[in-house]
Short mmCIF file of C-alpha atoms and ligand atoms in Angstrom, two decimals:
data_model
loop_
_atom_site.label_atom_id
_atom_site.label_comp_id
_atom_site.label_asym_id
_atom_site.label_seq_id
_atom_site.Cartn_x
_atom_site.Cartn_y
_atom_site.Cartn_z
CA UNK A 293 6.08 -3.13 -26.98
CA UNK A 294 5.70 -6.31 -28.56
CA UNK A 295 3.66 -9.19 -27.27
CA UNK A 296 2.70 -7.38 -24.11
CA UNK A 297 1.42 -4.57 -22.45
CA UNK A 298 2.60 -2.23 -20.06
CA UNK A 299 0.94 -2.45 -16.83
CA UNK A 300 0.11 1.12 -15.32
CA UNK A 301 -2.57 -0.05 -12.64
CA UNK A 302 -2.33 0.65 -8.69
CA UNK A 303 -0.80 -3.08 -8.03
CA UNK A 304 0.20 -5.56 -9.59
CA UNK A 305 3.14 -3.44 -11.23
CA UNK A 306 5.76 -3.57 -13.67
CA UNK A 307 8.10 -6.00 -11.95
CA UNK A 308 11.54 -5.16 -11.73
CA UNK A 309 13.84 -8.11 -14.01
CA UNK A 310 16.21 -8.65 -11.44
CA UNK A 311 13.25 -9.22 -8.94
CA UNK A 312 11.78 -12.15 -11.48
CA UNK A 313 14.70 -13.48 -12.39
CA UNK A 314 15.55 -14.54 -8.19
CA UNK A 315 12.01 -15.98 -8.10
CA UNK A 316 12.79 -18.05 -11.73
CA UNK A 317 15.68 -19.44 -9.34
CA UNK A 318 15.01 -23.17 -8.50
CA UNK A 319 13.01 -23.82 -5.47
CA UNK A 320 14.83 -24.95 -2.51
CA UNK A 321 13.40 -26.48 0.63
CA UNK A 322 12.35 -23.98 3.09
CA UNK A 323 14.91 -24.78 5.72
CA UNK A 324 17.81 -25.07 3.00
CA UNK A 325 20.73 -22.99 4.43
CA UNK A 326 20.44 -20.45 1.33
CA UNK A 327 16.66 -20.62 2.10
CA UNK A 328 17.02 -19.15 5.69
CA UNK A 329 19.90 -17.02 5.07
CA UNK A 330 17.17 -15.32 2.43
CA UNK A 331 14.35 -15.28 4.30
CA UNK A 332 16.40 -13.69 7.25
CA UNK A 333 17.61 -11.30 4.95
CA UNK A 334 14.78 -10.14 3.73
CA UNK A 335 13.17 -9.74 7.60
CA UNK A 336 16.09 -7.70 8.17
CA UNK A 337 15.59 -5.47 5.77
CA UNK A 338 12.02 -4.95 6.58
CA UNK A 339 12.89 -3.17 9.35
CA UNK A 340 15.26 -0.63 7.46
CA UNK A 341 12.48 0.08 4.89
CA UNK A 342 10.02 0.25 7.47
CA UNK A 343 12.37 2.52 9.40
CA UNK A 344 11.21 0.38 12.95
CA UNK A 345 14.61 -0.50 14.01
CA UNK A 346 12.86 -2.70 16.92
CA UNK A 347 10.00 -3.82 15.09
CA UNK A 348 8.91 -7.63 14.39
CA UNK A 349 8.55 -8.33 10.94
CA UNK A 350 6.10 -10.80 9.47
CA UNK A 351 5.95 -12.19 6.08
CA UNK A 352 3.22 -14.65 5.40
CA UNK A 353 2.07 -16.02 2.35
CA UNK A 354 -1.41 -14.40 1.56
CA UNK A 355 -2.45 -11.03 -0.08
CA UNK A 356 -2.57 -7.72 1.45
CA UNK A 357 -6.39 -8.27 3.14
CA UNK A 358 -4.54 -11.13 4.99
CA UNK A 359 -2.36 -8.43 6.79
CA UNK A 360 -4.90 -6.68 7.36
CA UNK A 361 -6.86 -9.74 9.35
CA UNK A 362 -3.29 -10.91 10.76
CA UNK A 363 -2.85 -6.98 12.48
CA UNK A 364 -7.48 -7.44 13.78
CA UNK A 365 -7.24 -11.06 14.48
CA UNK A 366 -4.47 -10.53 17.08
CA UNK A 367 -4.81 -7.25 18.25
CA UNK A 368 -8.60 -6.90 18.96
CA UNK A 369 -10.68 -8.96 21.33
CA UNK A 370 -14.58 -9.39 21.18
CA UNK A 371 -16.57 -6.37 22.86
CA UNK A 372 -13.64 -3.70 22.33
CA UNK A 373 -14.08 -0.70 20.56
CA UNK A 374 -12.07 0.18 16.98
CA UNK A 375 -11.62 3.92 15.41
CA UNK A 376 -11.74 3.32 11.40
CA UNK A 377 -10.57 6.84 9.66
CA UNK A 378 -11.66 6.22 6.20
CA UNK A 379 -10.80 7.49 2.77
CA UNK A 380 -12.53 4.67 0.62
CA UNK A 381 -13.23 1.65 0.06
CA UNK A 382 -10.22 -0.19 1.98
CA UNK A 383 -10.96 1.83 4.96
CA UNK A 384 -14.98 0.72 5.33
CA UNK A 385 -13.04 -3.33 4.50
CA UNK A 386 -11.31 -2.52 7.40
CA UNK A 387 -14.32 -1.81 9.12
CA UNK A 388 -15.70 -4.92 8.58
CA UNK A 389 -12.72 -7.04 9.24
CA UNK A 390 -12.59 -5.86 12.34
CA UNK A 391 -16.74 -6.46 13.13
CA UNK A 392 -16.02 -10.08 12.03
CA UNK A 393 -13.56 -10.25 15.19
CA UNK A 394 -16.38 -8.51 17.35
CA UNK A 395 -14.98 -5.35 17.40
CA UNK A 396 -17.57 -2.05 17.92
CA UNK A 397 -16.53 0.12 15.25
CA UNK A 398 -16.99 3.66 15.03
CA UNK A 399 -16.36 4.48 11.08
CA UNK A 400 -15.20 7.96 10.78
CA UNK A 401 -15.72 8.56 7.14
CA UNK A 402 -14.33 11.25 4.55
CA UNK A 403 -16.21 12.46 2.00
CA UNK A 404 -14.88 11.83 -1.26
CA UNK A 405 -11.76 13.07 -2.16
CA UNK A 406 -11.13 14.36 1.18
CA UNK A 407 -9.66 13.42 4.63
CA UNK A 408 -11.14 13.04 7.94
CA UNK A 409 -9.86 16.57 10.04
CA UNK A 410 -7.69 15.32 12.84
CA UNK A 411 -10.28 17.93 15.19
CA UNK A 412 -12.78 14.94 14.15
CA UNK A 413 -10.23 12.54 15.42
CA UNK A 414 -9.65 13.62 18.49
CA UNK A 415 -12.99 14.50 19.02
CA UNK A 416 -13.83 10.63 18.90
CA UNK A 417 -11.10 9.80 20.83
CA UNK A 418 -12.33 12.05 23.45
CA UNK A 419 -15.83 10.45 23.76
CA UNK A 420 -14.65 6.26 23.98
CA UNK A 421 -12.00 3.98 25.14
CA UNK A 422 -10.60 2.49 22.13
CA UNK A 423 -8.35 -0.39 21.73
CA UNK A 424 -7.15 0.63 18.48
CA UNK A 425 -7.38 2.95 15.24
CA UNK A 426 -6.73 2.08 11.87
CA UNK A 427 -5.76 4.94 9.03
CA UNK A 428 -5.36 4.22 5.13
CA UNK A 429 -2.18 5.43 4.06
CA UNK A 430 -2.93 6.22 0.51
CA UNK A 431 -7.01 4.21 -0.09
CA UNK A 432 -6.00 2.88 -3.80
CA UNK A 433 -10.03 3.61 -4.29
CA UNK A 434 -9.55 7.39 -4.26
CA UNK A 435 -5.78 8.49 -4.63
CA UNK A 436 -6.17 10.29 -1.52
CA UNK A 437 -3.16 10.34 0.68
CA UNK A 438 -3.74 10.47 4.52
CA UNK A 439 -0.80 12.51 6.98
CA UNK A 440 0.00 9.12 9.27
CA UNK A 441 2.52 10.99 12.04
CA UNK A 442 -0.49 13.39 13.41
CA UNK A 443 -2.92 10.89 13.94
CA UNK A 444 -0.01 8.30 15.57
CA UNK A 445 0.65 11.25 17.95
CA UNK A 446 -3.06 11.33 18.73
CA UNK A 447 -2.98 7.55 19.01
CA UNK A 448 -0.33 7.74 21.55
CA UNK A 449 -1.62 10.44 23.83
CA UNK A 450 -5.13 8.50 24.16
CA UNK A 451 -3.01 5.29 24.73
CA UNK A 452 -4.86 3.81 21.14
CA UNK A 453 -2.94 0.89 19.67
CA UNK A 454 -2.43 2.40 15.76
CA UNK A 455 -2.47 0.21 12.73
CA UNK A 456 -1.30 1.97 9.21
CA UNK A 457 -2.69 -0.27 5.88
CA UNK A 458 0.49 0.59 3.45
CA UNK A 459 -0.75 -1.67 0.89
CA UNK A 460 -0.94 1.42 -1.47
CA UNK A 461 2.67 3.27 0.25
CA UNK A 462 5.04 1.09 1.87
CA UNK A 463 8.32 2.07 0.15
CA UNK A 464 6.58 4.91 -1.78
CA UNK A 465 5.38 7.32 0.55
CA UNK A 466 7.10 8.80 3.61
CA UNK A 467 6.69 6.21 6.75
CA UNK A 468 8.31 6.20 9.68
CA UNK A 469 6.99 3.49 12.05
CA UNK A 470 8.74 3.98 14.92
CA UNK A 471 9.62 7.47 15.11
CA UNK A 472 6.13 7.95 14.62
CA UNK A 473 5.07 5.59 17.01
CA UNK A 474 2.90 3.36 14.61
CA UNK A 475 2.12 0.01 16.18
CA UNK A 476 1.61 -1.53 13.14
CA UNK A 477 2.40 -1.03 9.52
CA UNK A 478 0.77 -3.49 6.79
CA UNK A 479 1.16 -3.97 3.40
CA UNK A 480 0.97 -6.31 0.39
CA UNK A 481 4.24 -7.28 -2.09
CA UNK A 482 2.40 -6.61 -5.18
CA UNK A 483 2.74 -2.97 -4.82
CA UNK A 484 5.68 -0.58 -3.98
CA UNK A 485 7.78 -3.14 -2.58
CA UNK A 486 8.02 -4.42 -6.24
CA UNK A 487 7.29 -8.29 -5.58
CA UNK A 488 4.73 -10.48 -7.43
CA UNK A 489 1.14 -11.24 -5.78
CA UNK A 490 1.36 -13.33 -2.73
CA UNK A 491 3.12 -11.76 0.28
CA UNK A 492 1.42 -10.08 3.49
CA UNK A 493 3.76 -8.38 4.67
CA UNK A 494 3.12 -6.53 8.43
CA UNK A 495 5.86 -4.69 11.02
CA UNK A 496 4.23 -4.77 14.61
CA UNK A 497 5.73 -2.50 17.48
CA UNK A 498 6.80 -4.11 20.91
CA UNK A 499 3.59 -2.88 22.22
CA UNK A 500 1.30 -4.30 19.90
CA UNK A 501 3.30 -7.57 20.64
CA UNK A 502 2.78 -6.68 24.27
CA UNK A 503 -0.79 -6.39 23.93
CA UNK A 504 -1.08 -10.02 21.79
CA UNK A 505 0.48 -11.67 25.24
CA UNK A 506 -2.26 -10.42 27.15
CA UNK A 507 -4.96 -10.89 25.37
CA UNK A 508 -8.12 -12.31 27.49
CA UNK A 509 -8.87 -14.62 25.38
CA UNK A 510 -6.97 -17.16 22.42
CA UNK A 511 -6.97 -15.29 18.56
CA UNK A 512 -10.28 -16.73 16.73
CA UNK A 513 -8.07 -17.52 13.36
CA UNK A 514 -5.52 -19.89 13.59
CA UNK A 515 -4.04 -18.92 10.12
CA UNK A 516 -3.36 -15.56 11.49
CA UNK A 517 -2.66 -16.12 15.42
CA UNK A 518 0.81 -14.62 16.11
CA UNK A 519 1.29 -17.57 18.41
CA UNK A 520 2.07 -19.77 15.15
CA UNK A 521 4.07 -16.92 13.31
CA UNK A 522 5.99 -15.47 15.82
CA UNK A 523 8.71 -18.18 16.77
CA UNK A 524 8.77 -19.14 12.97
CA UNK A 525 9.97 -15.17 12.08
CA UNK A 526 12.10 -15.23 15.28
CA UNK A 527 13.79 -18.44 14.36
CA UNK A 528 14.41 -16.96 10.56
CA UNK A 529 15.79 -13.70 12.16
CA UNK A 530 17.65 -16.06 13.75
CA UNK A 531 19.52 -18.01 11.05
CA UNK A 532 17.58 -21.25 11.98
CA UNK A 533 15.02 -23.67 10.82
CA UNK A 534 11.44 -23.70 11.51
CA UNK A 535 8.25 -24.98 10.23
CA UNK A 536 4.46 -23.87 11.04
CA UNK A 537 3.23 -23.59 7.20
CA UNK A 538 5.11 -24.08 3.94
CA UNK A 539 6.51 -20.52 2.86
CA UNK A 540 6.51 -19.12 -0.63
CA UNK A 541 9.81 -19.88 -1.12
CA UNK A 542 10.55 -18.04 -4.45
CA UNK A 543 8.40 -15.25 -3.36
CA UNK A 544 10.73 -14.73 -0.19
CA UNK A 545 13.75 -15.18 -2.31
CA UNK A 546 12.48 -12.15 -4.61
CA UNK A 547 11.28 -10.30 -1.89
CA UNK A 548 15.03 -9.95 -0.62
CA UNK A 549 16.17 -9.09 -3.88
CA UNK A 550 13.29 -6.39 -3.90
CA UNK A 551 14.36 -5.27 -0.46
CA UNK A 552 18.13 -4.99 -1.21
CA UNK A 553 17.42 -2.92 -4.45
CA UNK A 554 14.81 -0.37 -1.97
CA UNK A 555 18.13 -0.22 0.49
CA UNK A 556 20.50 0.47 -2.32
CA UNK A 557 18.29 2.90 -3.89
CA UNK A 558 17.97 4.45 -0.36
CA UNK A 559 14.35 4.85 1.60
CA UNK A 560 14.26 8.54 1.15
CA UNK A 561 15.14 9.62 -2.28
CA UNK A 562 13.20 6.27 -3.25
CA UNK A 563 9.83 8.53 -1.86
CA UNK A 564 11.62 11.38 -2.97
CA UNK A 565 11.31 9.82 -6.58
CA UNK A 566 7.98 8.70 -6.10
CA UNK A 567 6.88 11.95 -5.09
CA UNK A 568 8.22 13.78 -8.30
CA UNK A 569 7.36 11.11 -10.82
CA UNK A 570 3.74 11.62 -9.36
CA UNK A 571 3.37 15.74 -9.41
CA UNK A 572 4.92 16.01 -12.64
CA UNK A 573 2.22 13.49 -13.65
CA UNK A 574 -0.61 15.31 -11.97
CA UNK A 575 0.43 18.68 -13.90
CA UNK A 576 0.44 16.70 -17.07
CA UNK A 577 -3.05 15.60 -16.32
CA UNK A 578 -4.25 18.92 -15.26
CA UNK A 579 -2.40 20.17 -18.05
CA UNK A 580 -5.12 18.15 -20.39
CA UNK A 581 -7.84 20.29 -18.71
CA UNK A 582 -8.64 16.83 -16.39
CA UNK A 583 -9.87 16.88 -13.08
CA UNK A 584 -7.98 14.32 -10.36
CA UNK A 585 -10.29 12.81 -7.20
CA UNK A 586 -8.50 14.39 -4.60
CA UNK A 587 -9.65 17.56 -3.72
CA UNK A 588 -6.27 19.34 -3.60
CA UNK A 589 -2.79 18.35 -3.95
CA UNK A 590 -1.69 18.17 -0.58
CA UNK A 591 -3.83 15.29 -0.07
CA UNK A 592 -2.80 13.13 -3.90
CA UNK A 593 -0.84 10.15 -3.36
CA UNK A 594 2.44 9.51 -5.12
CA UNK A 595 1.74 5.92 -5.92
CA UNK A 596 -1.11 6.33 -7.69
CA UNK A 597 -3.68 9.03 -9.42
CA UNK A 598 -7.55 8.83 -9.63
CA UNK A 599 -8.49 10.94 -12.76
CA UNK A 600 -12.09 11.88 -13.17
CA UNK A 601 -13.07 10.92 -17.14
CA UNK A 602 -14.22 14.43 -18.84
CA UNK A 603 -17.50 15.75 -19.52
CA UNK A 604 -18.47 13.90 -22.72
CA UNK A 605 -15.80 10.83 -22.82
CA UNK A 606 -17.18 7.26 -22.63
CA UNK A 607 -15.21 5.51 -19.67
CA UNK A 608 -15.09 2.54 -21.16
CA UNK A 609 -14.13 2.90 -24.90
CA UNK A 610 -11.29 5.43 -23.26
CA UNK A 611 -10.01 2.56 -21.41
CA UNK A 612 -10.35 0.44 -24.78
CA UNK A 613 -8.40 2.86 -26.66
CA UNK A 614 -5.51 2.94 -23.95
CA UNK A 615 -5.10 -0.84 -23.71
CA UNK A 616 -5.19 -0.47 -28.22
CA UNK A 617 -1.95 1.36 -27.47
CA UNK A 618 -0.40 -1.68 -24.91
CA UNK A 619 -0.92 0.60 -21.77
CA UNK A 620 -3.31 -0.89 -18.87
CA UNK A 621 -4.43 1.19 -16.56
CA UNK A 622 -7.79 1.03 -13.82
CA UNK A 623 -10.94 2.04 -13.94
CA UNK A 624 -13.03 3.19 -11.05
CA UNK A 625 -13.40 0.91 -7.76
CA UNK A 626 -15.43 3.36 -5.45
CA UNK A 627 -18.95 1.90 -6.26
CA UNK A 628 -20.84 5.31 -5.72
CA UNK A 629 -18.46 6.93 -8.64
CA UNK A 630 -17.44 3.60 -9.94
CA UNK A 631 -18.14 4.90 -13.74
CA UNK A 632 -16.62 8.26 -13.25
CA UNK A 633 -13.07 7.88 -12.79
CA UNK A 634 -10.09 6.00 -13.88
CA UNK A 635 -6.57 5.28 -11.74
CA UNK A 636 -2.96 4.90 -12.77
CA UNK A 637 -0.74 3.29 -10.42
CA UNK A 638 3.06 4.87 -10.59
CA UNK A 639 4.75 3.38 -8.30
CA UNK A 640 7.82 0.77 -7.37
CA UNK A 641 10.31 0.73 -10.54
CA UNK A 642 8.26 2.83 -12.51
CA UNK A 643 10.25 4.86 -14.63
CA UNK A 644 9.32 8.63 -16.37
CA UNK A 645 9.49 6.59 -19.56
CA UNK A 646 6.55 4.58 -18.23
CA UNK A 647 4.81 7.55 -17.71
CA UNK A 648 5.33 9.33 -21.13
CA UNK A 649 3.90 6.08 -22.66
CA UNK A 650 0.82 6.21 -20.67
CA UNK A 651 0.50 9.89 -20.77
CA UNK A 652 0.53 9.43 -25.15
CA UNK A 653 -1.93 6.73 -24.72
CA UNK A 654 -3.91 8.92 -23.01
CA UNK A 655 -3.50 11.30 -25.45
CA UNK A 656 -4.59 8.92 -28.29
CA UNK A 657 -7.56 7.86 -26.54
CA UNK A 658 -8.76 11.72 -25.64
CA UNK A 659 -8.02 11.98 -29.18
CA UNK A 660 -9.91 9.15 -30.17
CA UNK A 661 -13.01 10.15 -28.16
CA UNK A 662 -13.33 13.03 -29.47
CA UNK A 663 -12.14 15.38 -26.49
CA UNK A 664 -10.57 18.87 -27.51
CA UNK A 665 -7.08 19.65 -26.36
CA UNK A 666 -3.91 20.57 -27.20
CA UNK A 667 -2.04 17.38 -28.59
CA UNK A 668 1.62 16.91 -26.81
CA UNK A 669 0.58 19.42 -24.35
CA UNK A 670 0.61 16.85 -21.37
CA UNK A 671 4.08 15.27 -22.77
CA UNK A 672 5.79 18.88 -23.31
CA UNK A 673 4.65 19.57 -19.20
CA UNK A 674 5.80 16.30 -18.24
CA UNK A 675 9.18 16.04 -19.81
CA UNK A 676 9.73 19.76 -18.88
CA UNK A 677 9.21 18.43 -15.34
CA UNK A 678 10.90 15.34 -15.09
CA UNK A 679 13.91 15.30 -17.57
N1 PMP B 259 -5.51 -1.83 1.34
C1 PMP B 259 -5.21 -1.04 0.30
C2 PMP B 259 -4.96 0.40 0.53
C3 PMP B 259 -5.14 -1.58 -0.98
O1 PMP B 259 -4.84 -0.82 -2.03
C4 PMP B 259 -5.38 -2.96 -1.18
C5 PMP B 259 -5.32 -3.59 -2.56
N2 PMP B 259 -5.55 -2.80 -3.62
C6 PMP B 259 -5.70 -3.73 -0.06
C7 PMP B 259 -5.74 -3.13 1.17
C8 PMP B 259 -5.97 -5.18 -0.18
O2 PMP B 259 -4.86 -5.84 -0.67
P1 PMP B 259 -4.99 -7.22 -1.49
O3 PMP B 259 -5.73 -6.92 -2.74
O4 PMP B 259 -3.56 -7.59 -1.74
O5 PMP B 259 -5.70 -8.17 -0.60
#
């Protein structure tokens, strides 16, 4: 590639040029006709990629730890007890987004690689009254992929409000909000929904709107408080003008183009893709004699891989050696294994093609470092695979 680098990291992604090329599109005001029609569209469509039919949609200009707060701030009150199933490093932030609000948390915590057993679940569920539970789709930290729809059924039968963060799987991985019975689904545009940095993006169930209008007491942030959002979506779902805070105009314009090509694609052989693109991948690495973080593959996300560095291999000059060849990819984030590991994200409009290139930079750099393996033997597995 010349003058620029592929980017092969867990968010931001390769962009899609039709997506950048509606948010090159001159600004308009935000309650322009076009404007609304847009941003209408685009709330709309949420709700067929989210598959929540009567869901409320929120888009709101922040990243994806803002939809995280938006889903705590109005959702939780002071003294009430939260369930955190963690995989990582996103599931202990949630933990301490939700102490900020004055939630008790219990942190139910996998060890690494691994997912909490629902038996562990339930068992918690058993012994409190919780308001609410919050489960990482796919943690971006570790690769590992979490089953939502058992642990929304458990949700349900202890009457627990359920939050899903989908920063790392909305419109990769299998969700299905309401079917499921998932009172919230989160998630960030910067990842599978294909849309530059900037959007929080959040479905909430009637219920979890139910529960906002009888809260005790008023939302602590006023950024987030649904009482400011709410008629603003409404009135864009609507076809009308409103005004609470200035929206990210081209962002929203770009996110309906993003949402439009997700719908034409089609929801399920977009996962279906996902999920193909990533095993191949995962053979090709374990075809290179490399370990992933996950410990099986049951539990490895198809938006992203964590890939232990081998026995000998410096992290770092590895990583040097891939970006020598234009491909970026992640190192660790996990701060206990930090030094260990490196991720690729593969997600969004990431193409086979994309994945050859990294898989030869990886090659070059395993090369490079002086690791022994069989040179093409990851491309010959992949292309066998995938083509
Ligand atoms: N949750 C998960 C699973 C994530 O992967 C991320 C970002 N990598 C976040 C939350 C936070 O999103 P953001 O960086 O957009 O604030």
């Amino acid at each position: 590639m010349k003058g620029r680098k592929l980017l092969m990291i867990p968010g931001p992604i390769e962009f899609d040029p039709e997506v950048l090329r509606s948010m090159s599109e001159a600004t308009t005001s935000h309650v322009a006709s076009n404007f609304i029609e847009s941003f209408g569209n685009a709330l709309d469509l949420m709700k067929k990629v989210w598959l929540a039919p009567n869901g409320q949609p929120f888009v709101i200009a922040g990243s994806g730890t803002l939809a995280m707060e938006i889903a705590a701030a109005n959702l939780i009150e002071a003294g009430e007890n939260a369930l955190v199933i963690s995989t990582g490093y996103f599931g202990e932030r949630y933990s301490d987004i939700l102490k900020r609000y004055g939630a008790n948390v219990t942190l139910l915590k996998a060890p690494t690689g691994e997912v909490v057993p629902l038996e562990e679940i339930e068992k918690a569920l058993k012994k409190k009254t919780y308001k609410l539970l919050t489960i990482t789709h796919v943690d971006t930290s570790t690769g590992v992929l979490v089953n939502p729809k058992p642990i929304a059924e458990l949700a349900s039968k202890y009457n627990v409000l359920s939050i899903l963060d989908g920063v790392c799987s909305v419109a990769g991985e299998e969700i299905q909000q309401e079917k499921w019975g998932l009172d919230i689904v989160l998630t960030a545009s910067q990842k599978a929904i294909g849309v530059p940095p900037g959007l929080a993006l959040l479905v909430a169930s009637q219920k979890a709107i139910l529960t906002w209008k009888n809260r005790k007491t008023p939302v602590s942030n006023y950024y987030a408080d649904w009482e400011n959002w709410l008629p603003i979506m409404t009135a864009y779902q609507n076809r009308k003008p409103s005004y609470f805070g200035t929206p990210p105009v081209n962002l929203i314009v770009a996110l309906e183009t993003s949402l439009k090509m997700i719908t034409d694609e089609g929801i399920q052989l977009r996962v279906e893709r996902h999920q193909k693109l990533a095993s191949a991948f995962r053979l090709a690495i374990s075809s290179l004699g490399l370990d992933i973080l996950p410990v099986n593959v049951n539990i490895a996300a198809n938006t992203l891989t964590a890939i232990y560095y081998p026995k000998g291999v410096n992290g770092n000059i590895l990583l040097k050696h891939i970006s020598d060849f234009d491909i970026i990819i992640a190192g660790g984030l996990l701060s206990k294994i930090k030094a260990d590991y490196f991720r690729v994200g593969h997600m969004g409009s990431v193409s086979s093609k994309d994945l050859l290139a990294t898989l030869s930079a990886l090659e070059y750099a395993l090369f490079k470092s002086g690791y022994k393996f069989e040179t093409g033997i990851s491309l010959k597995t992949f292309q066998y695979l995938v083509m």
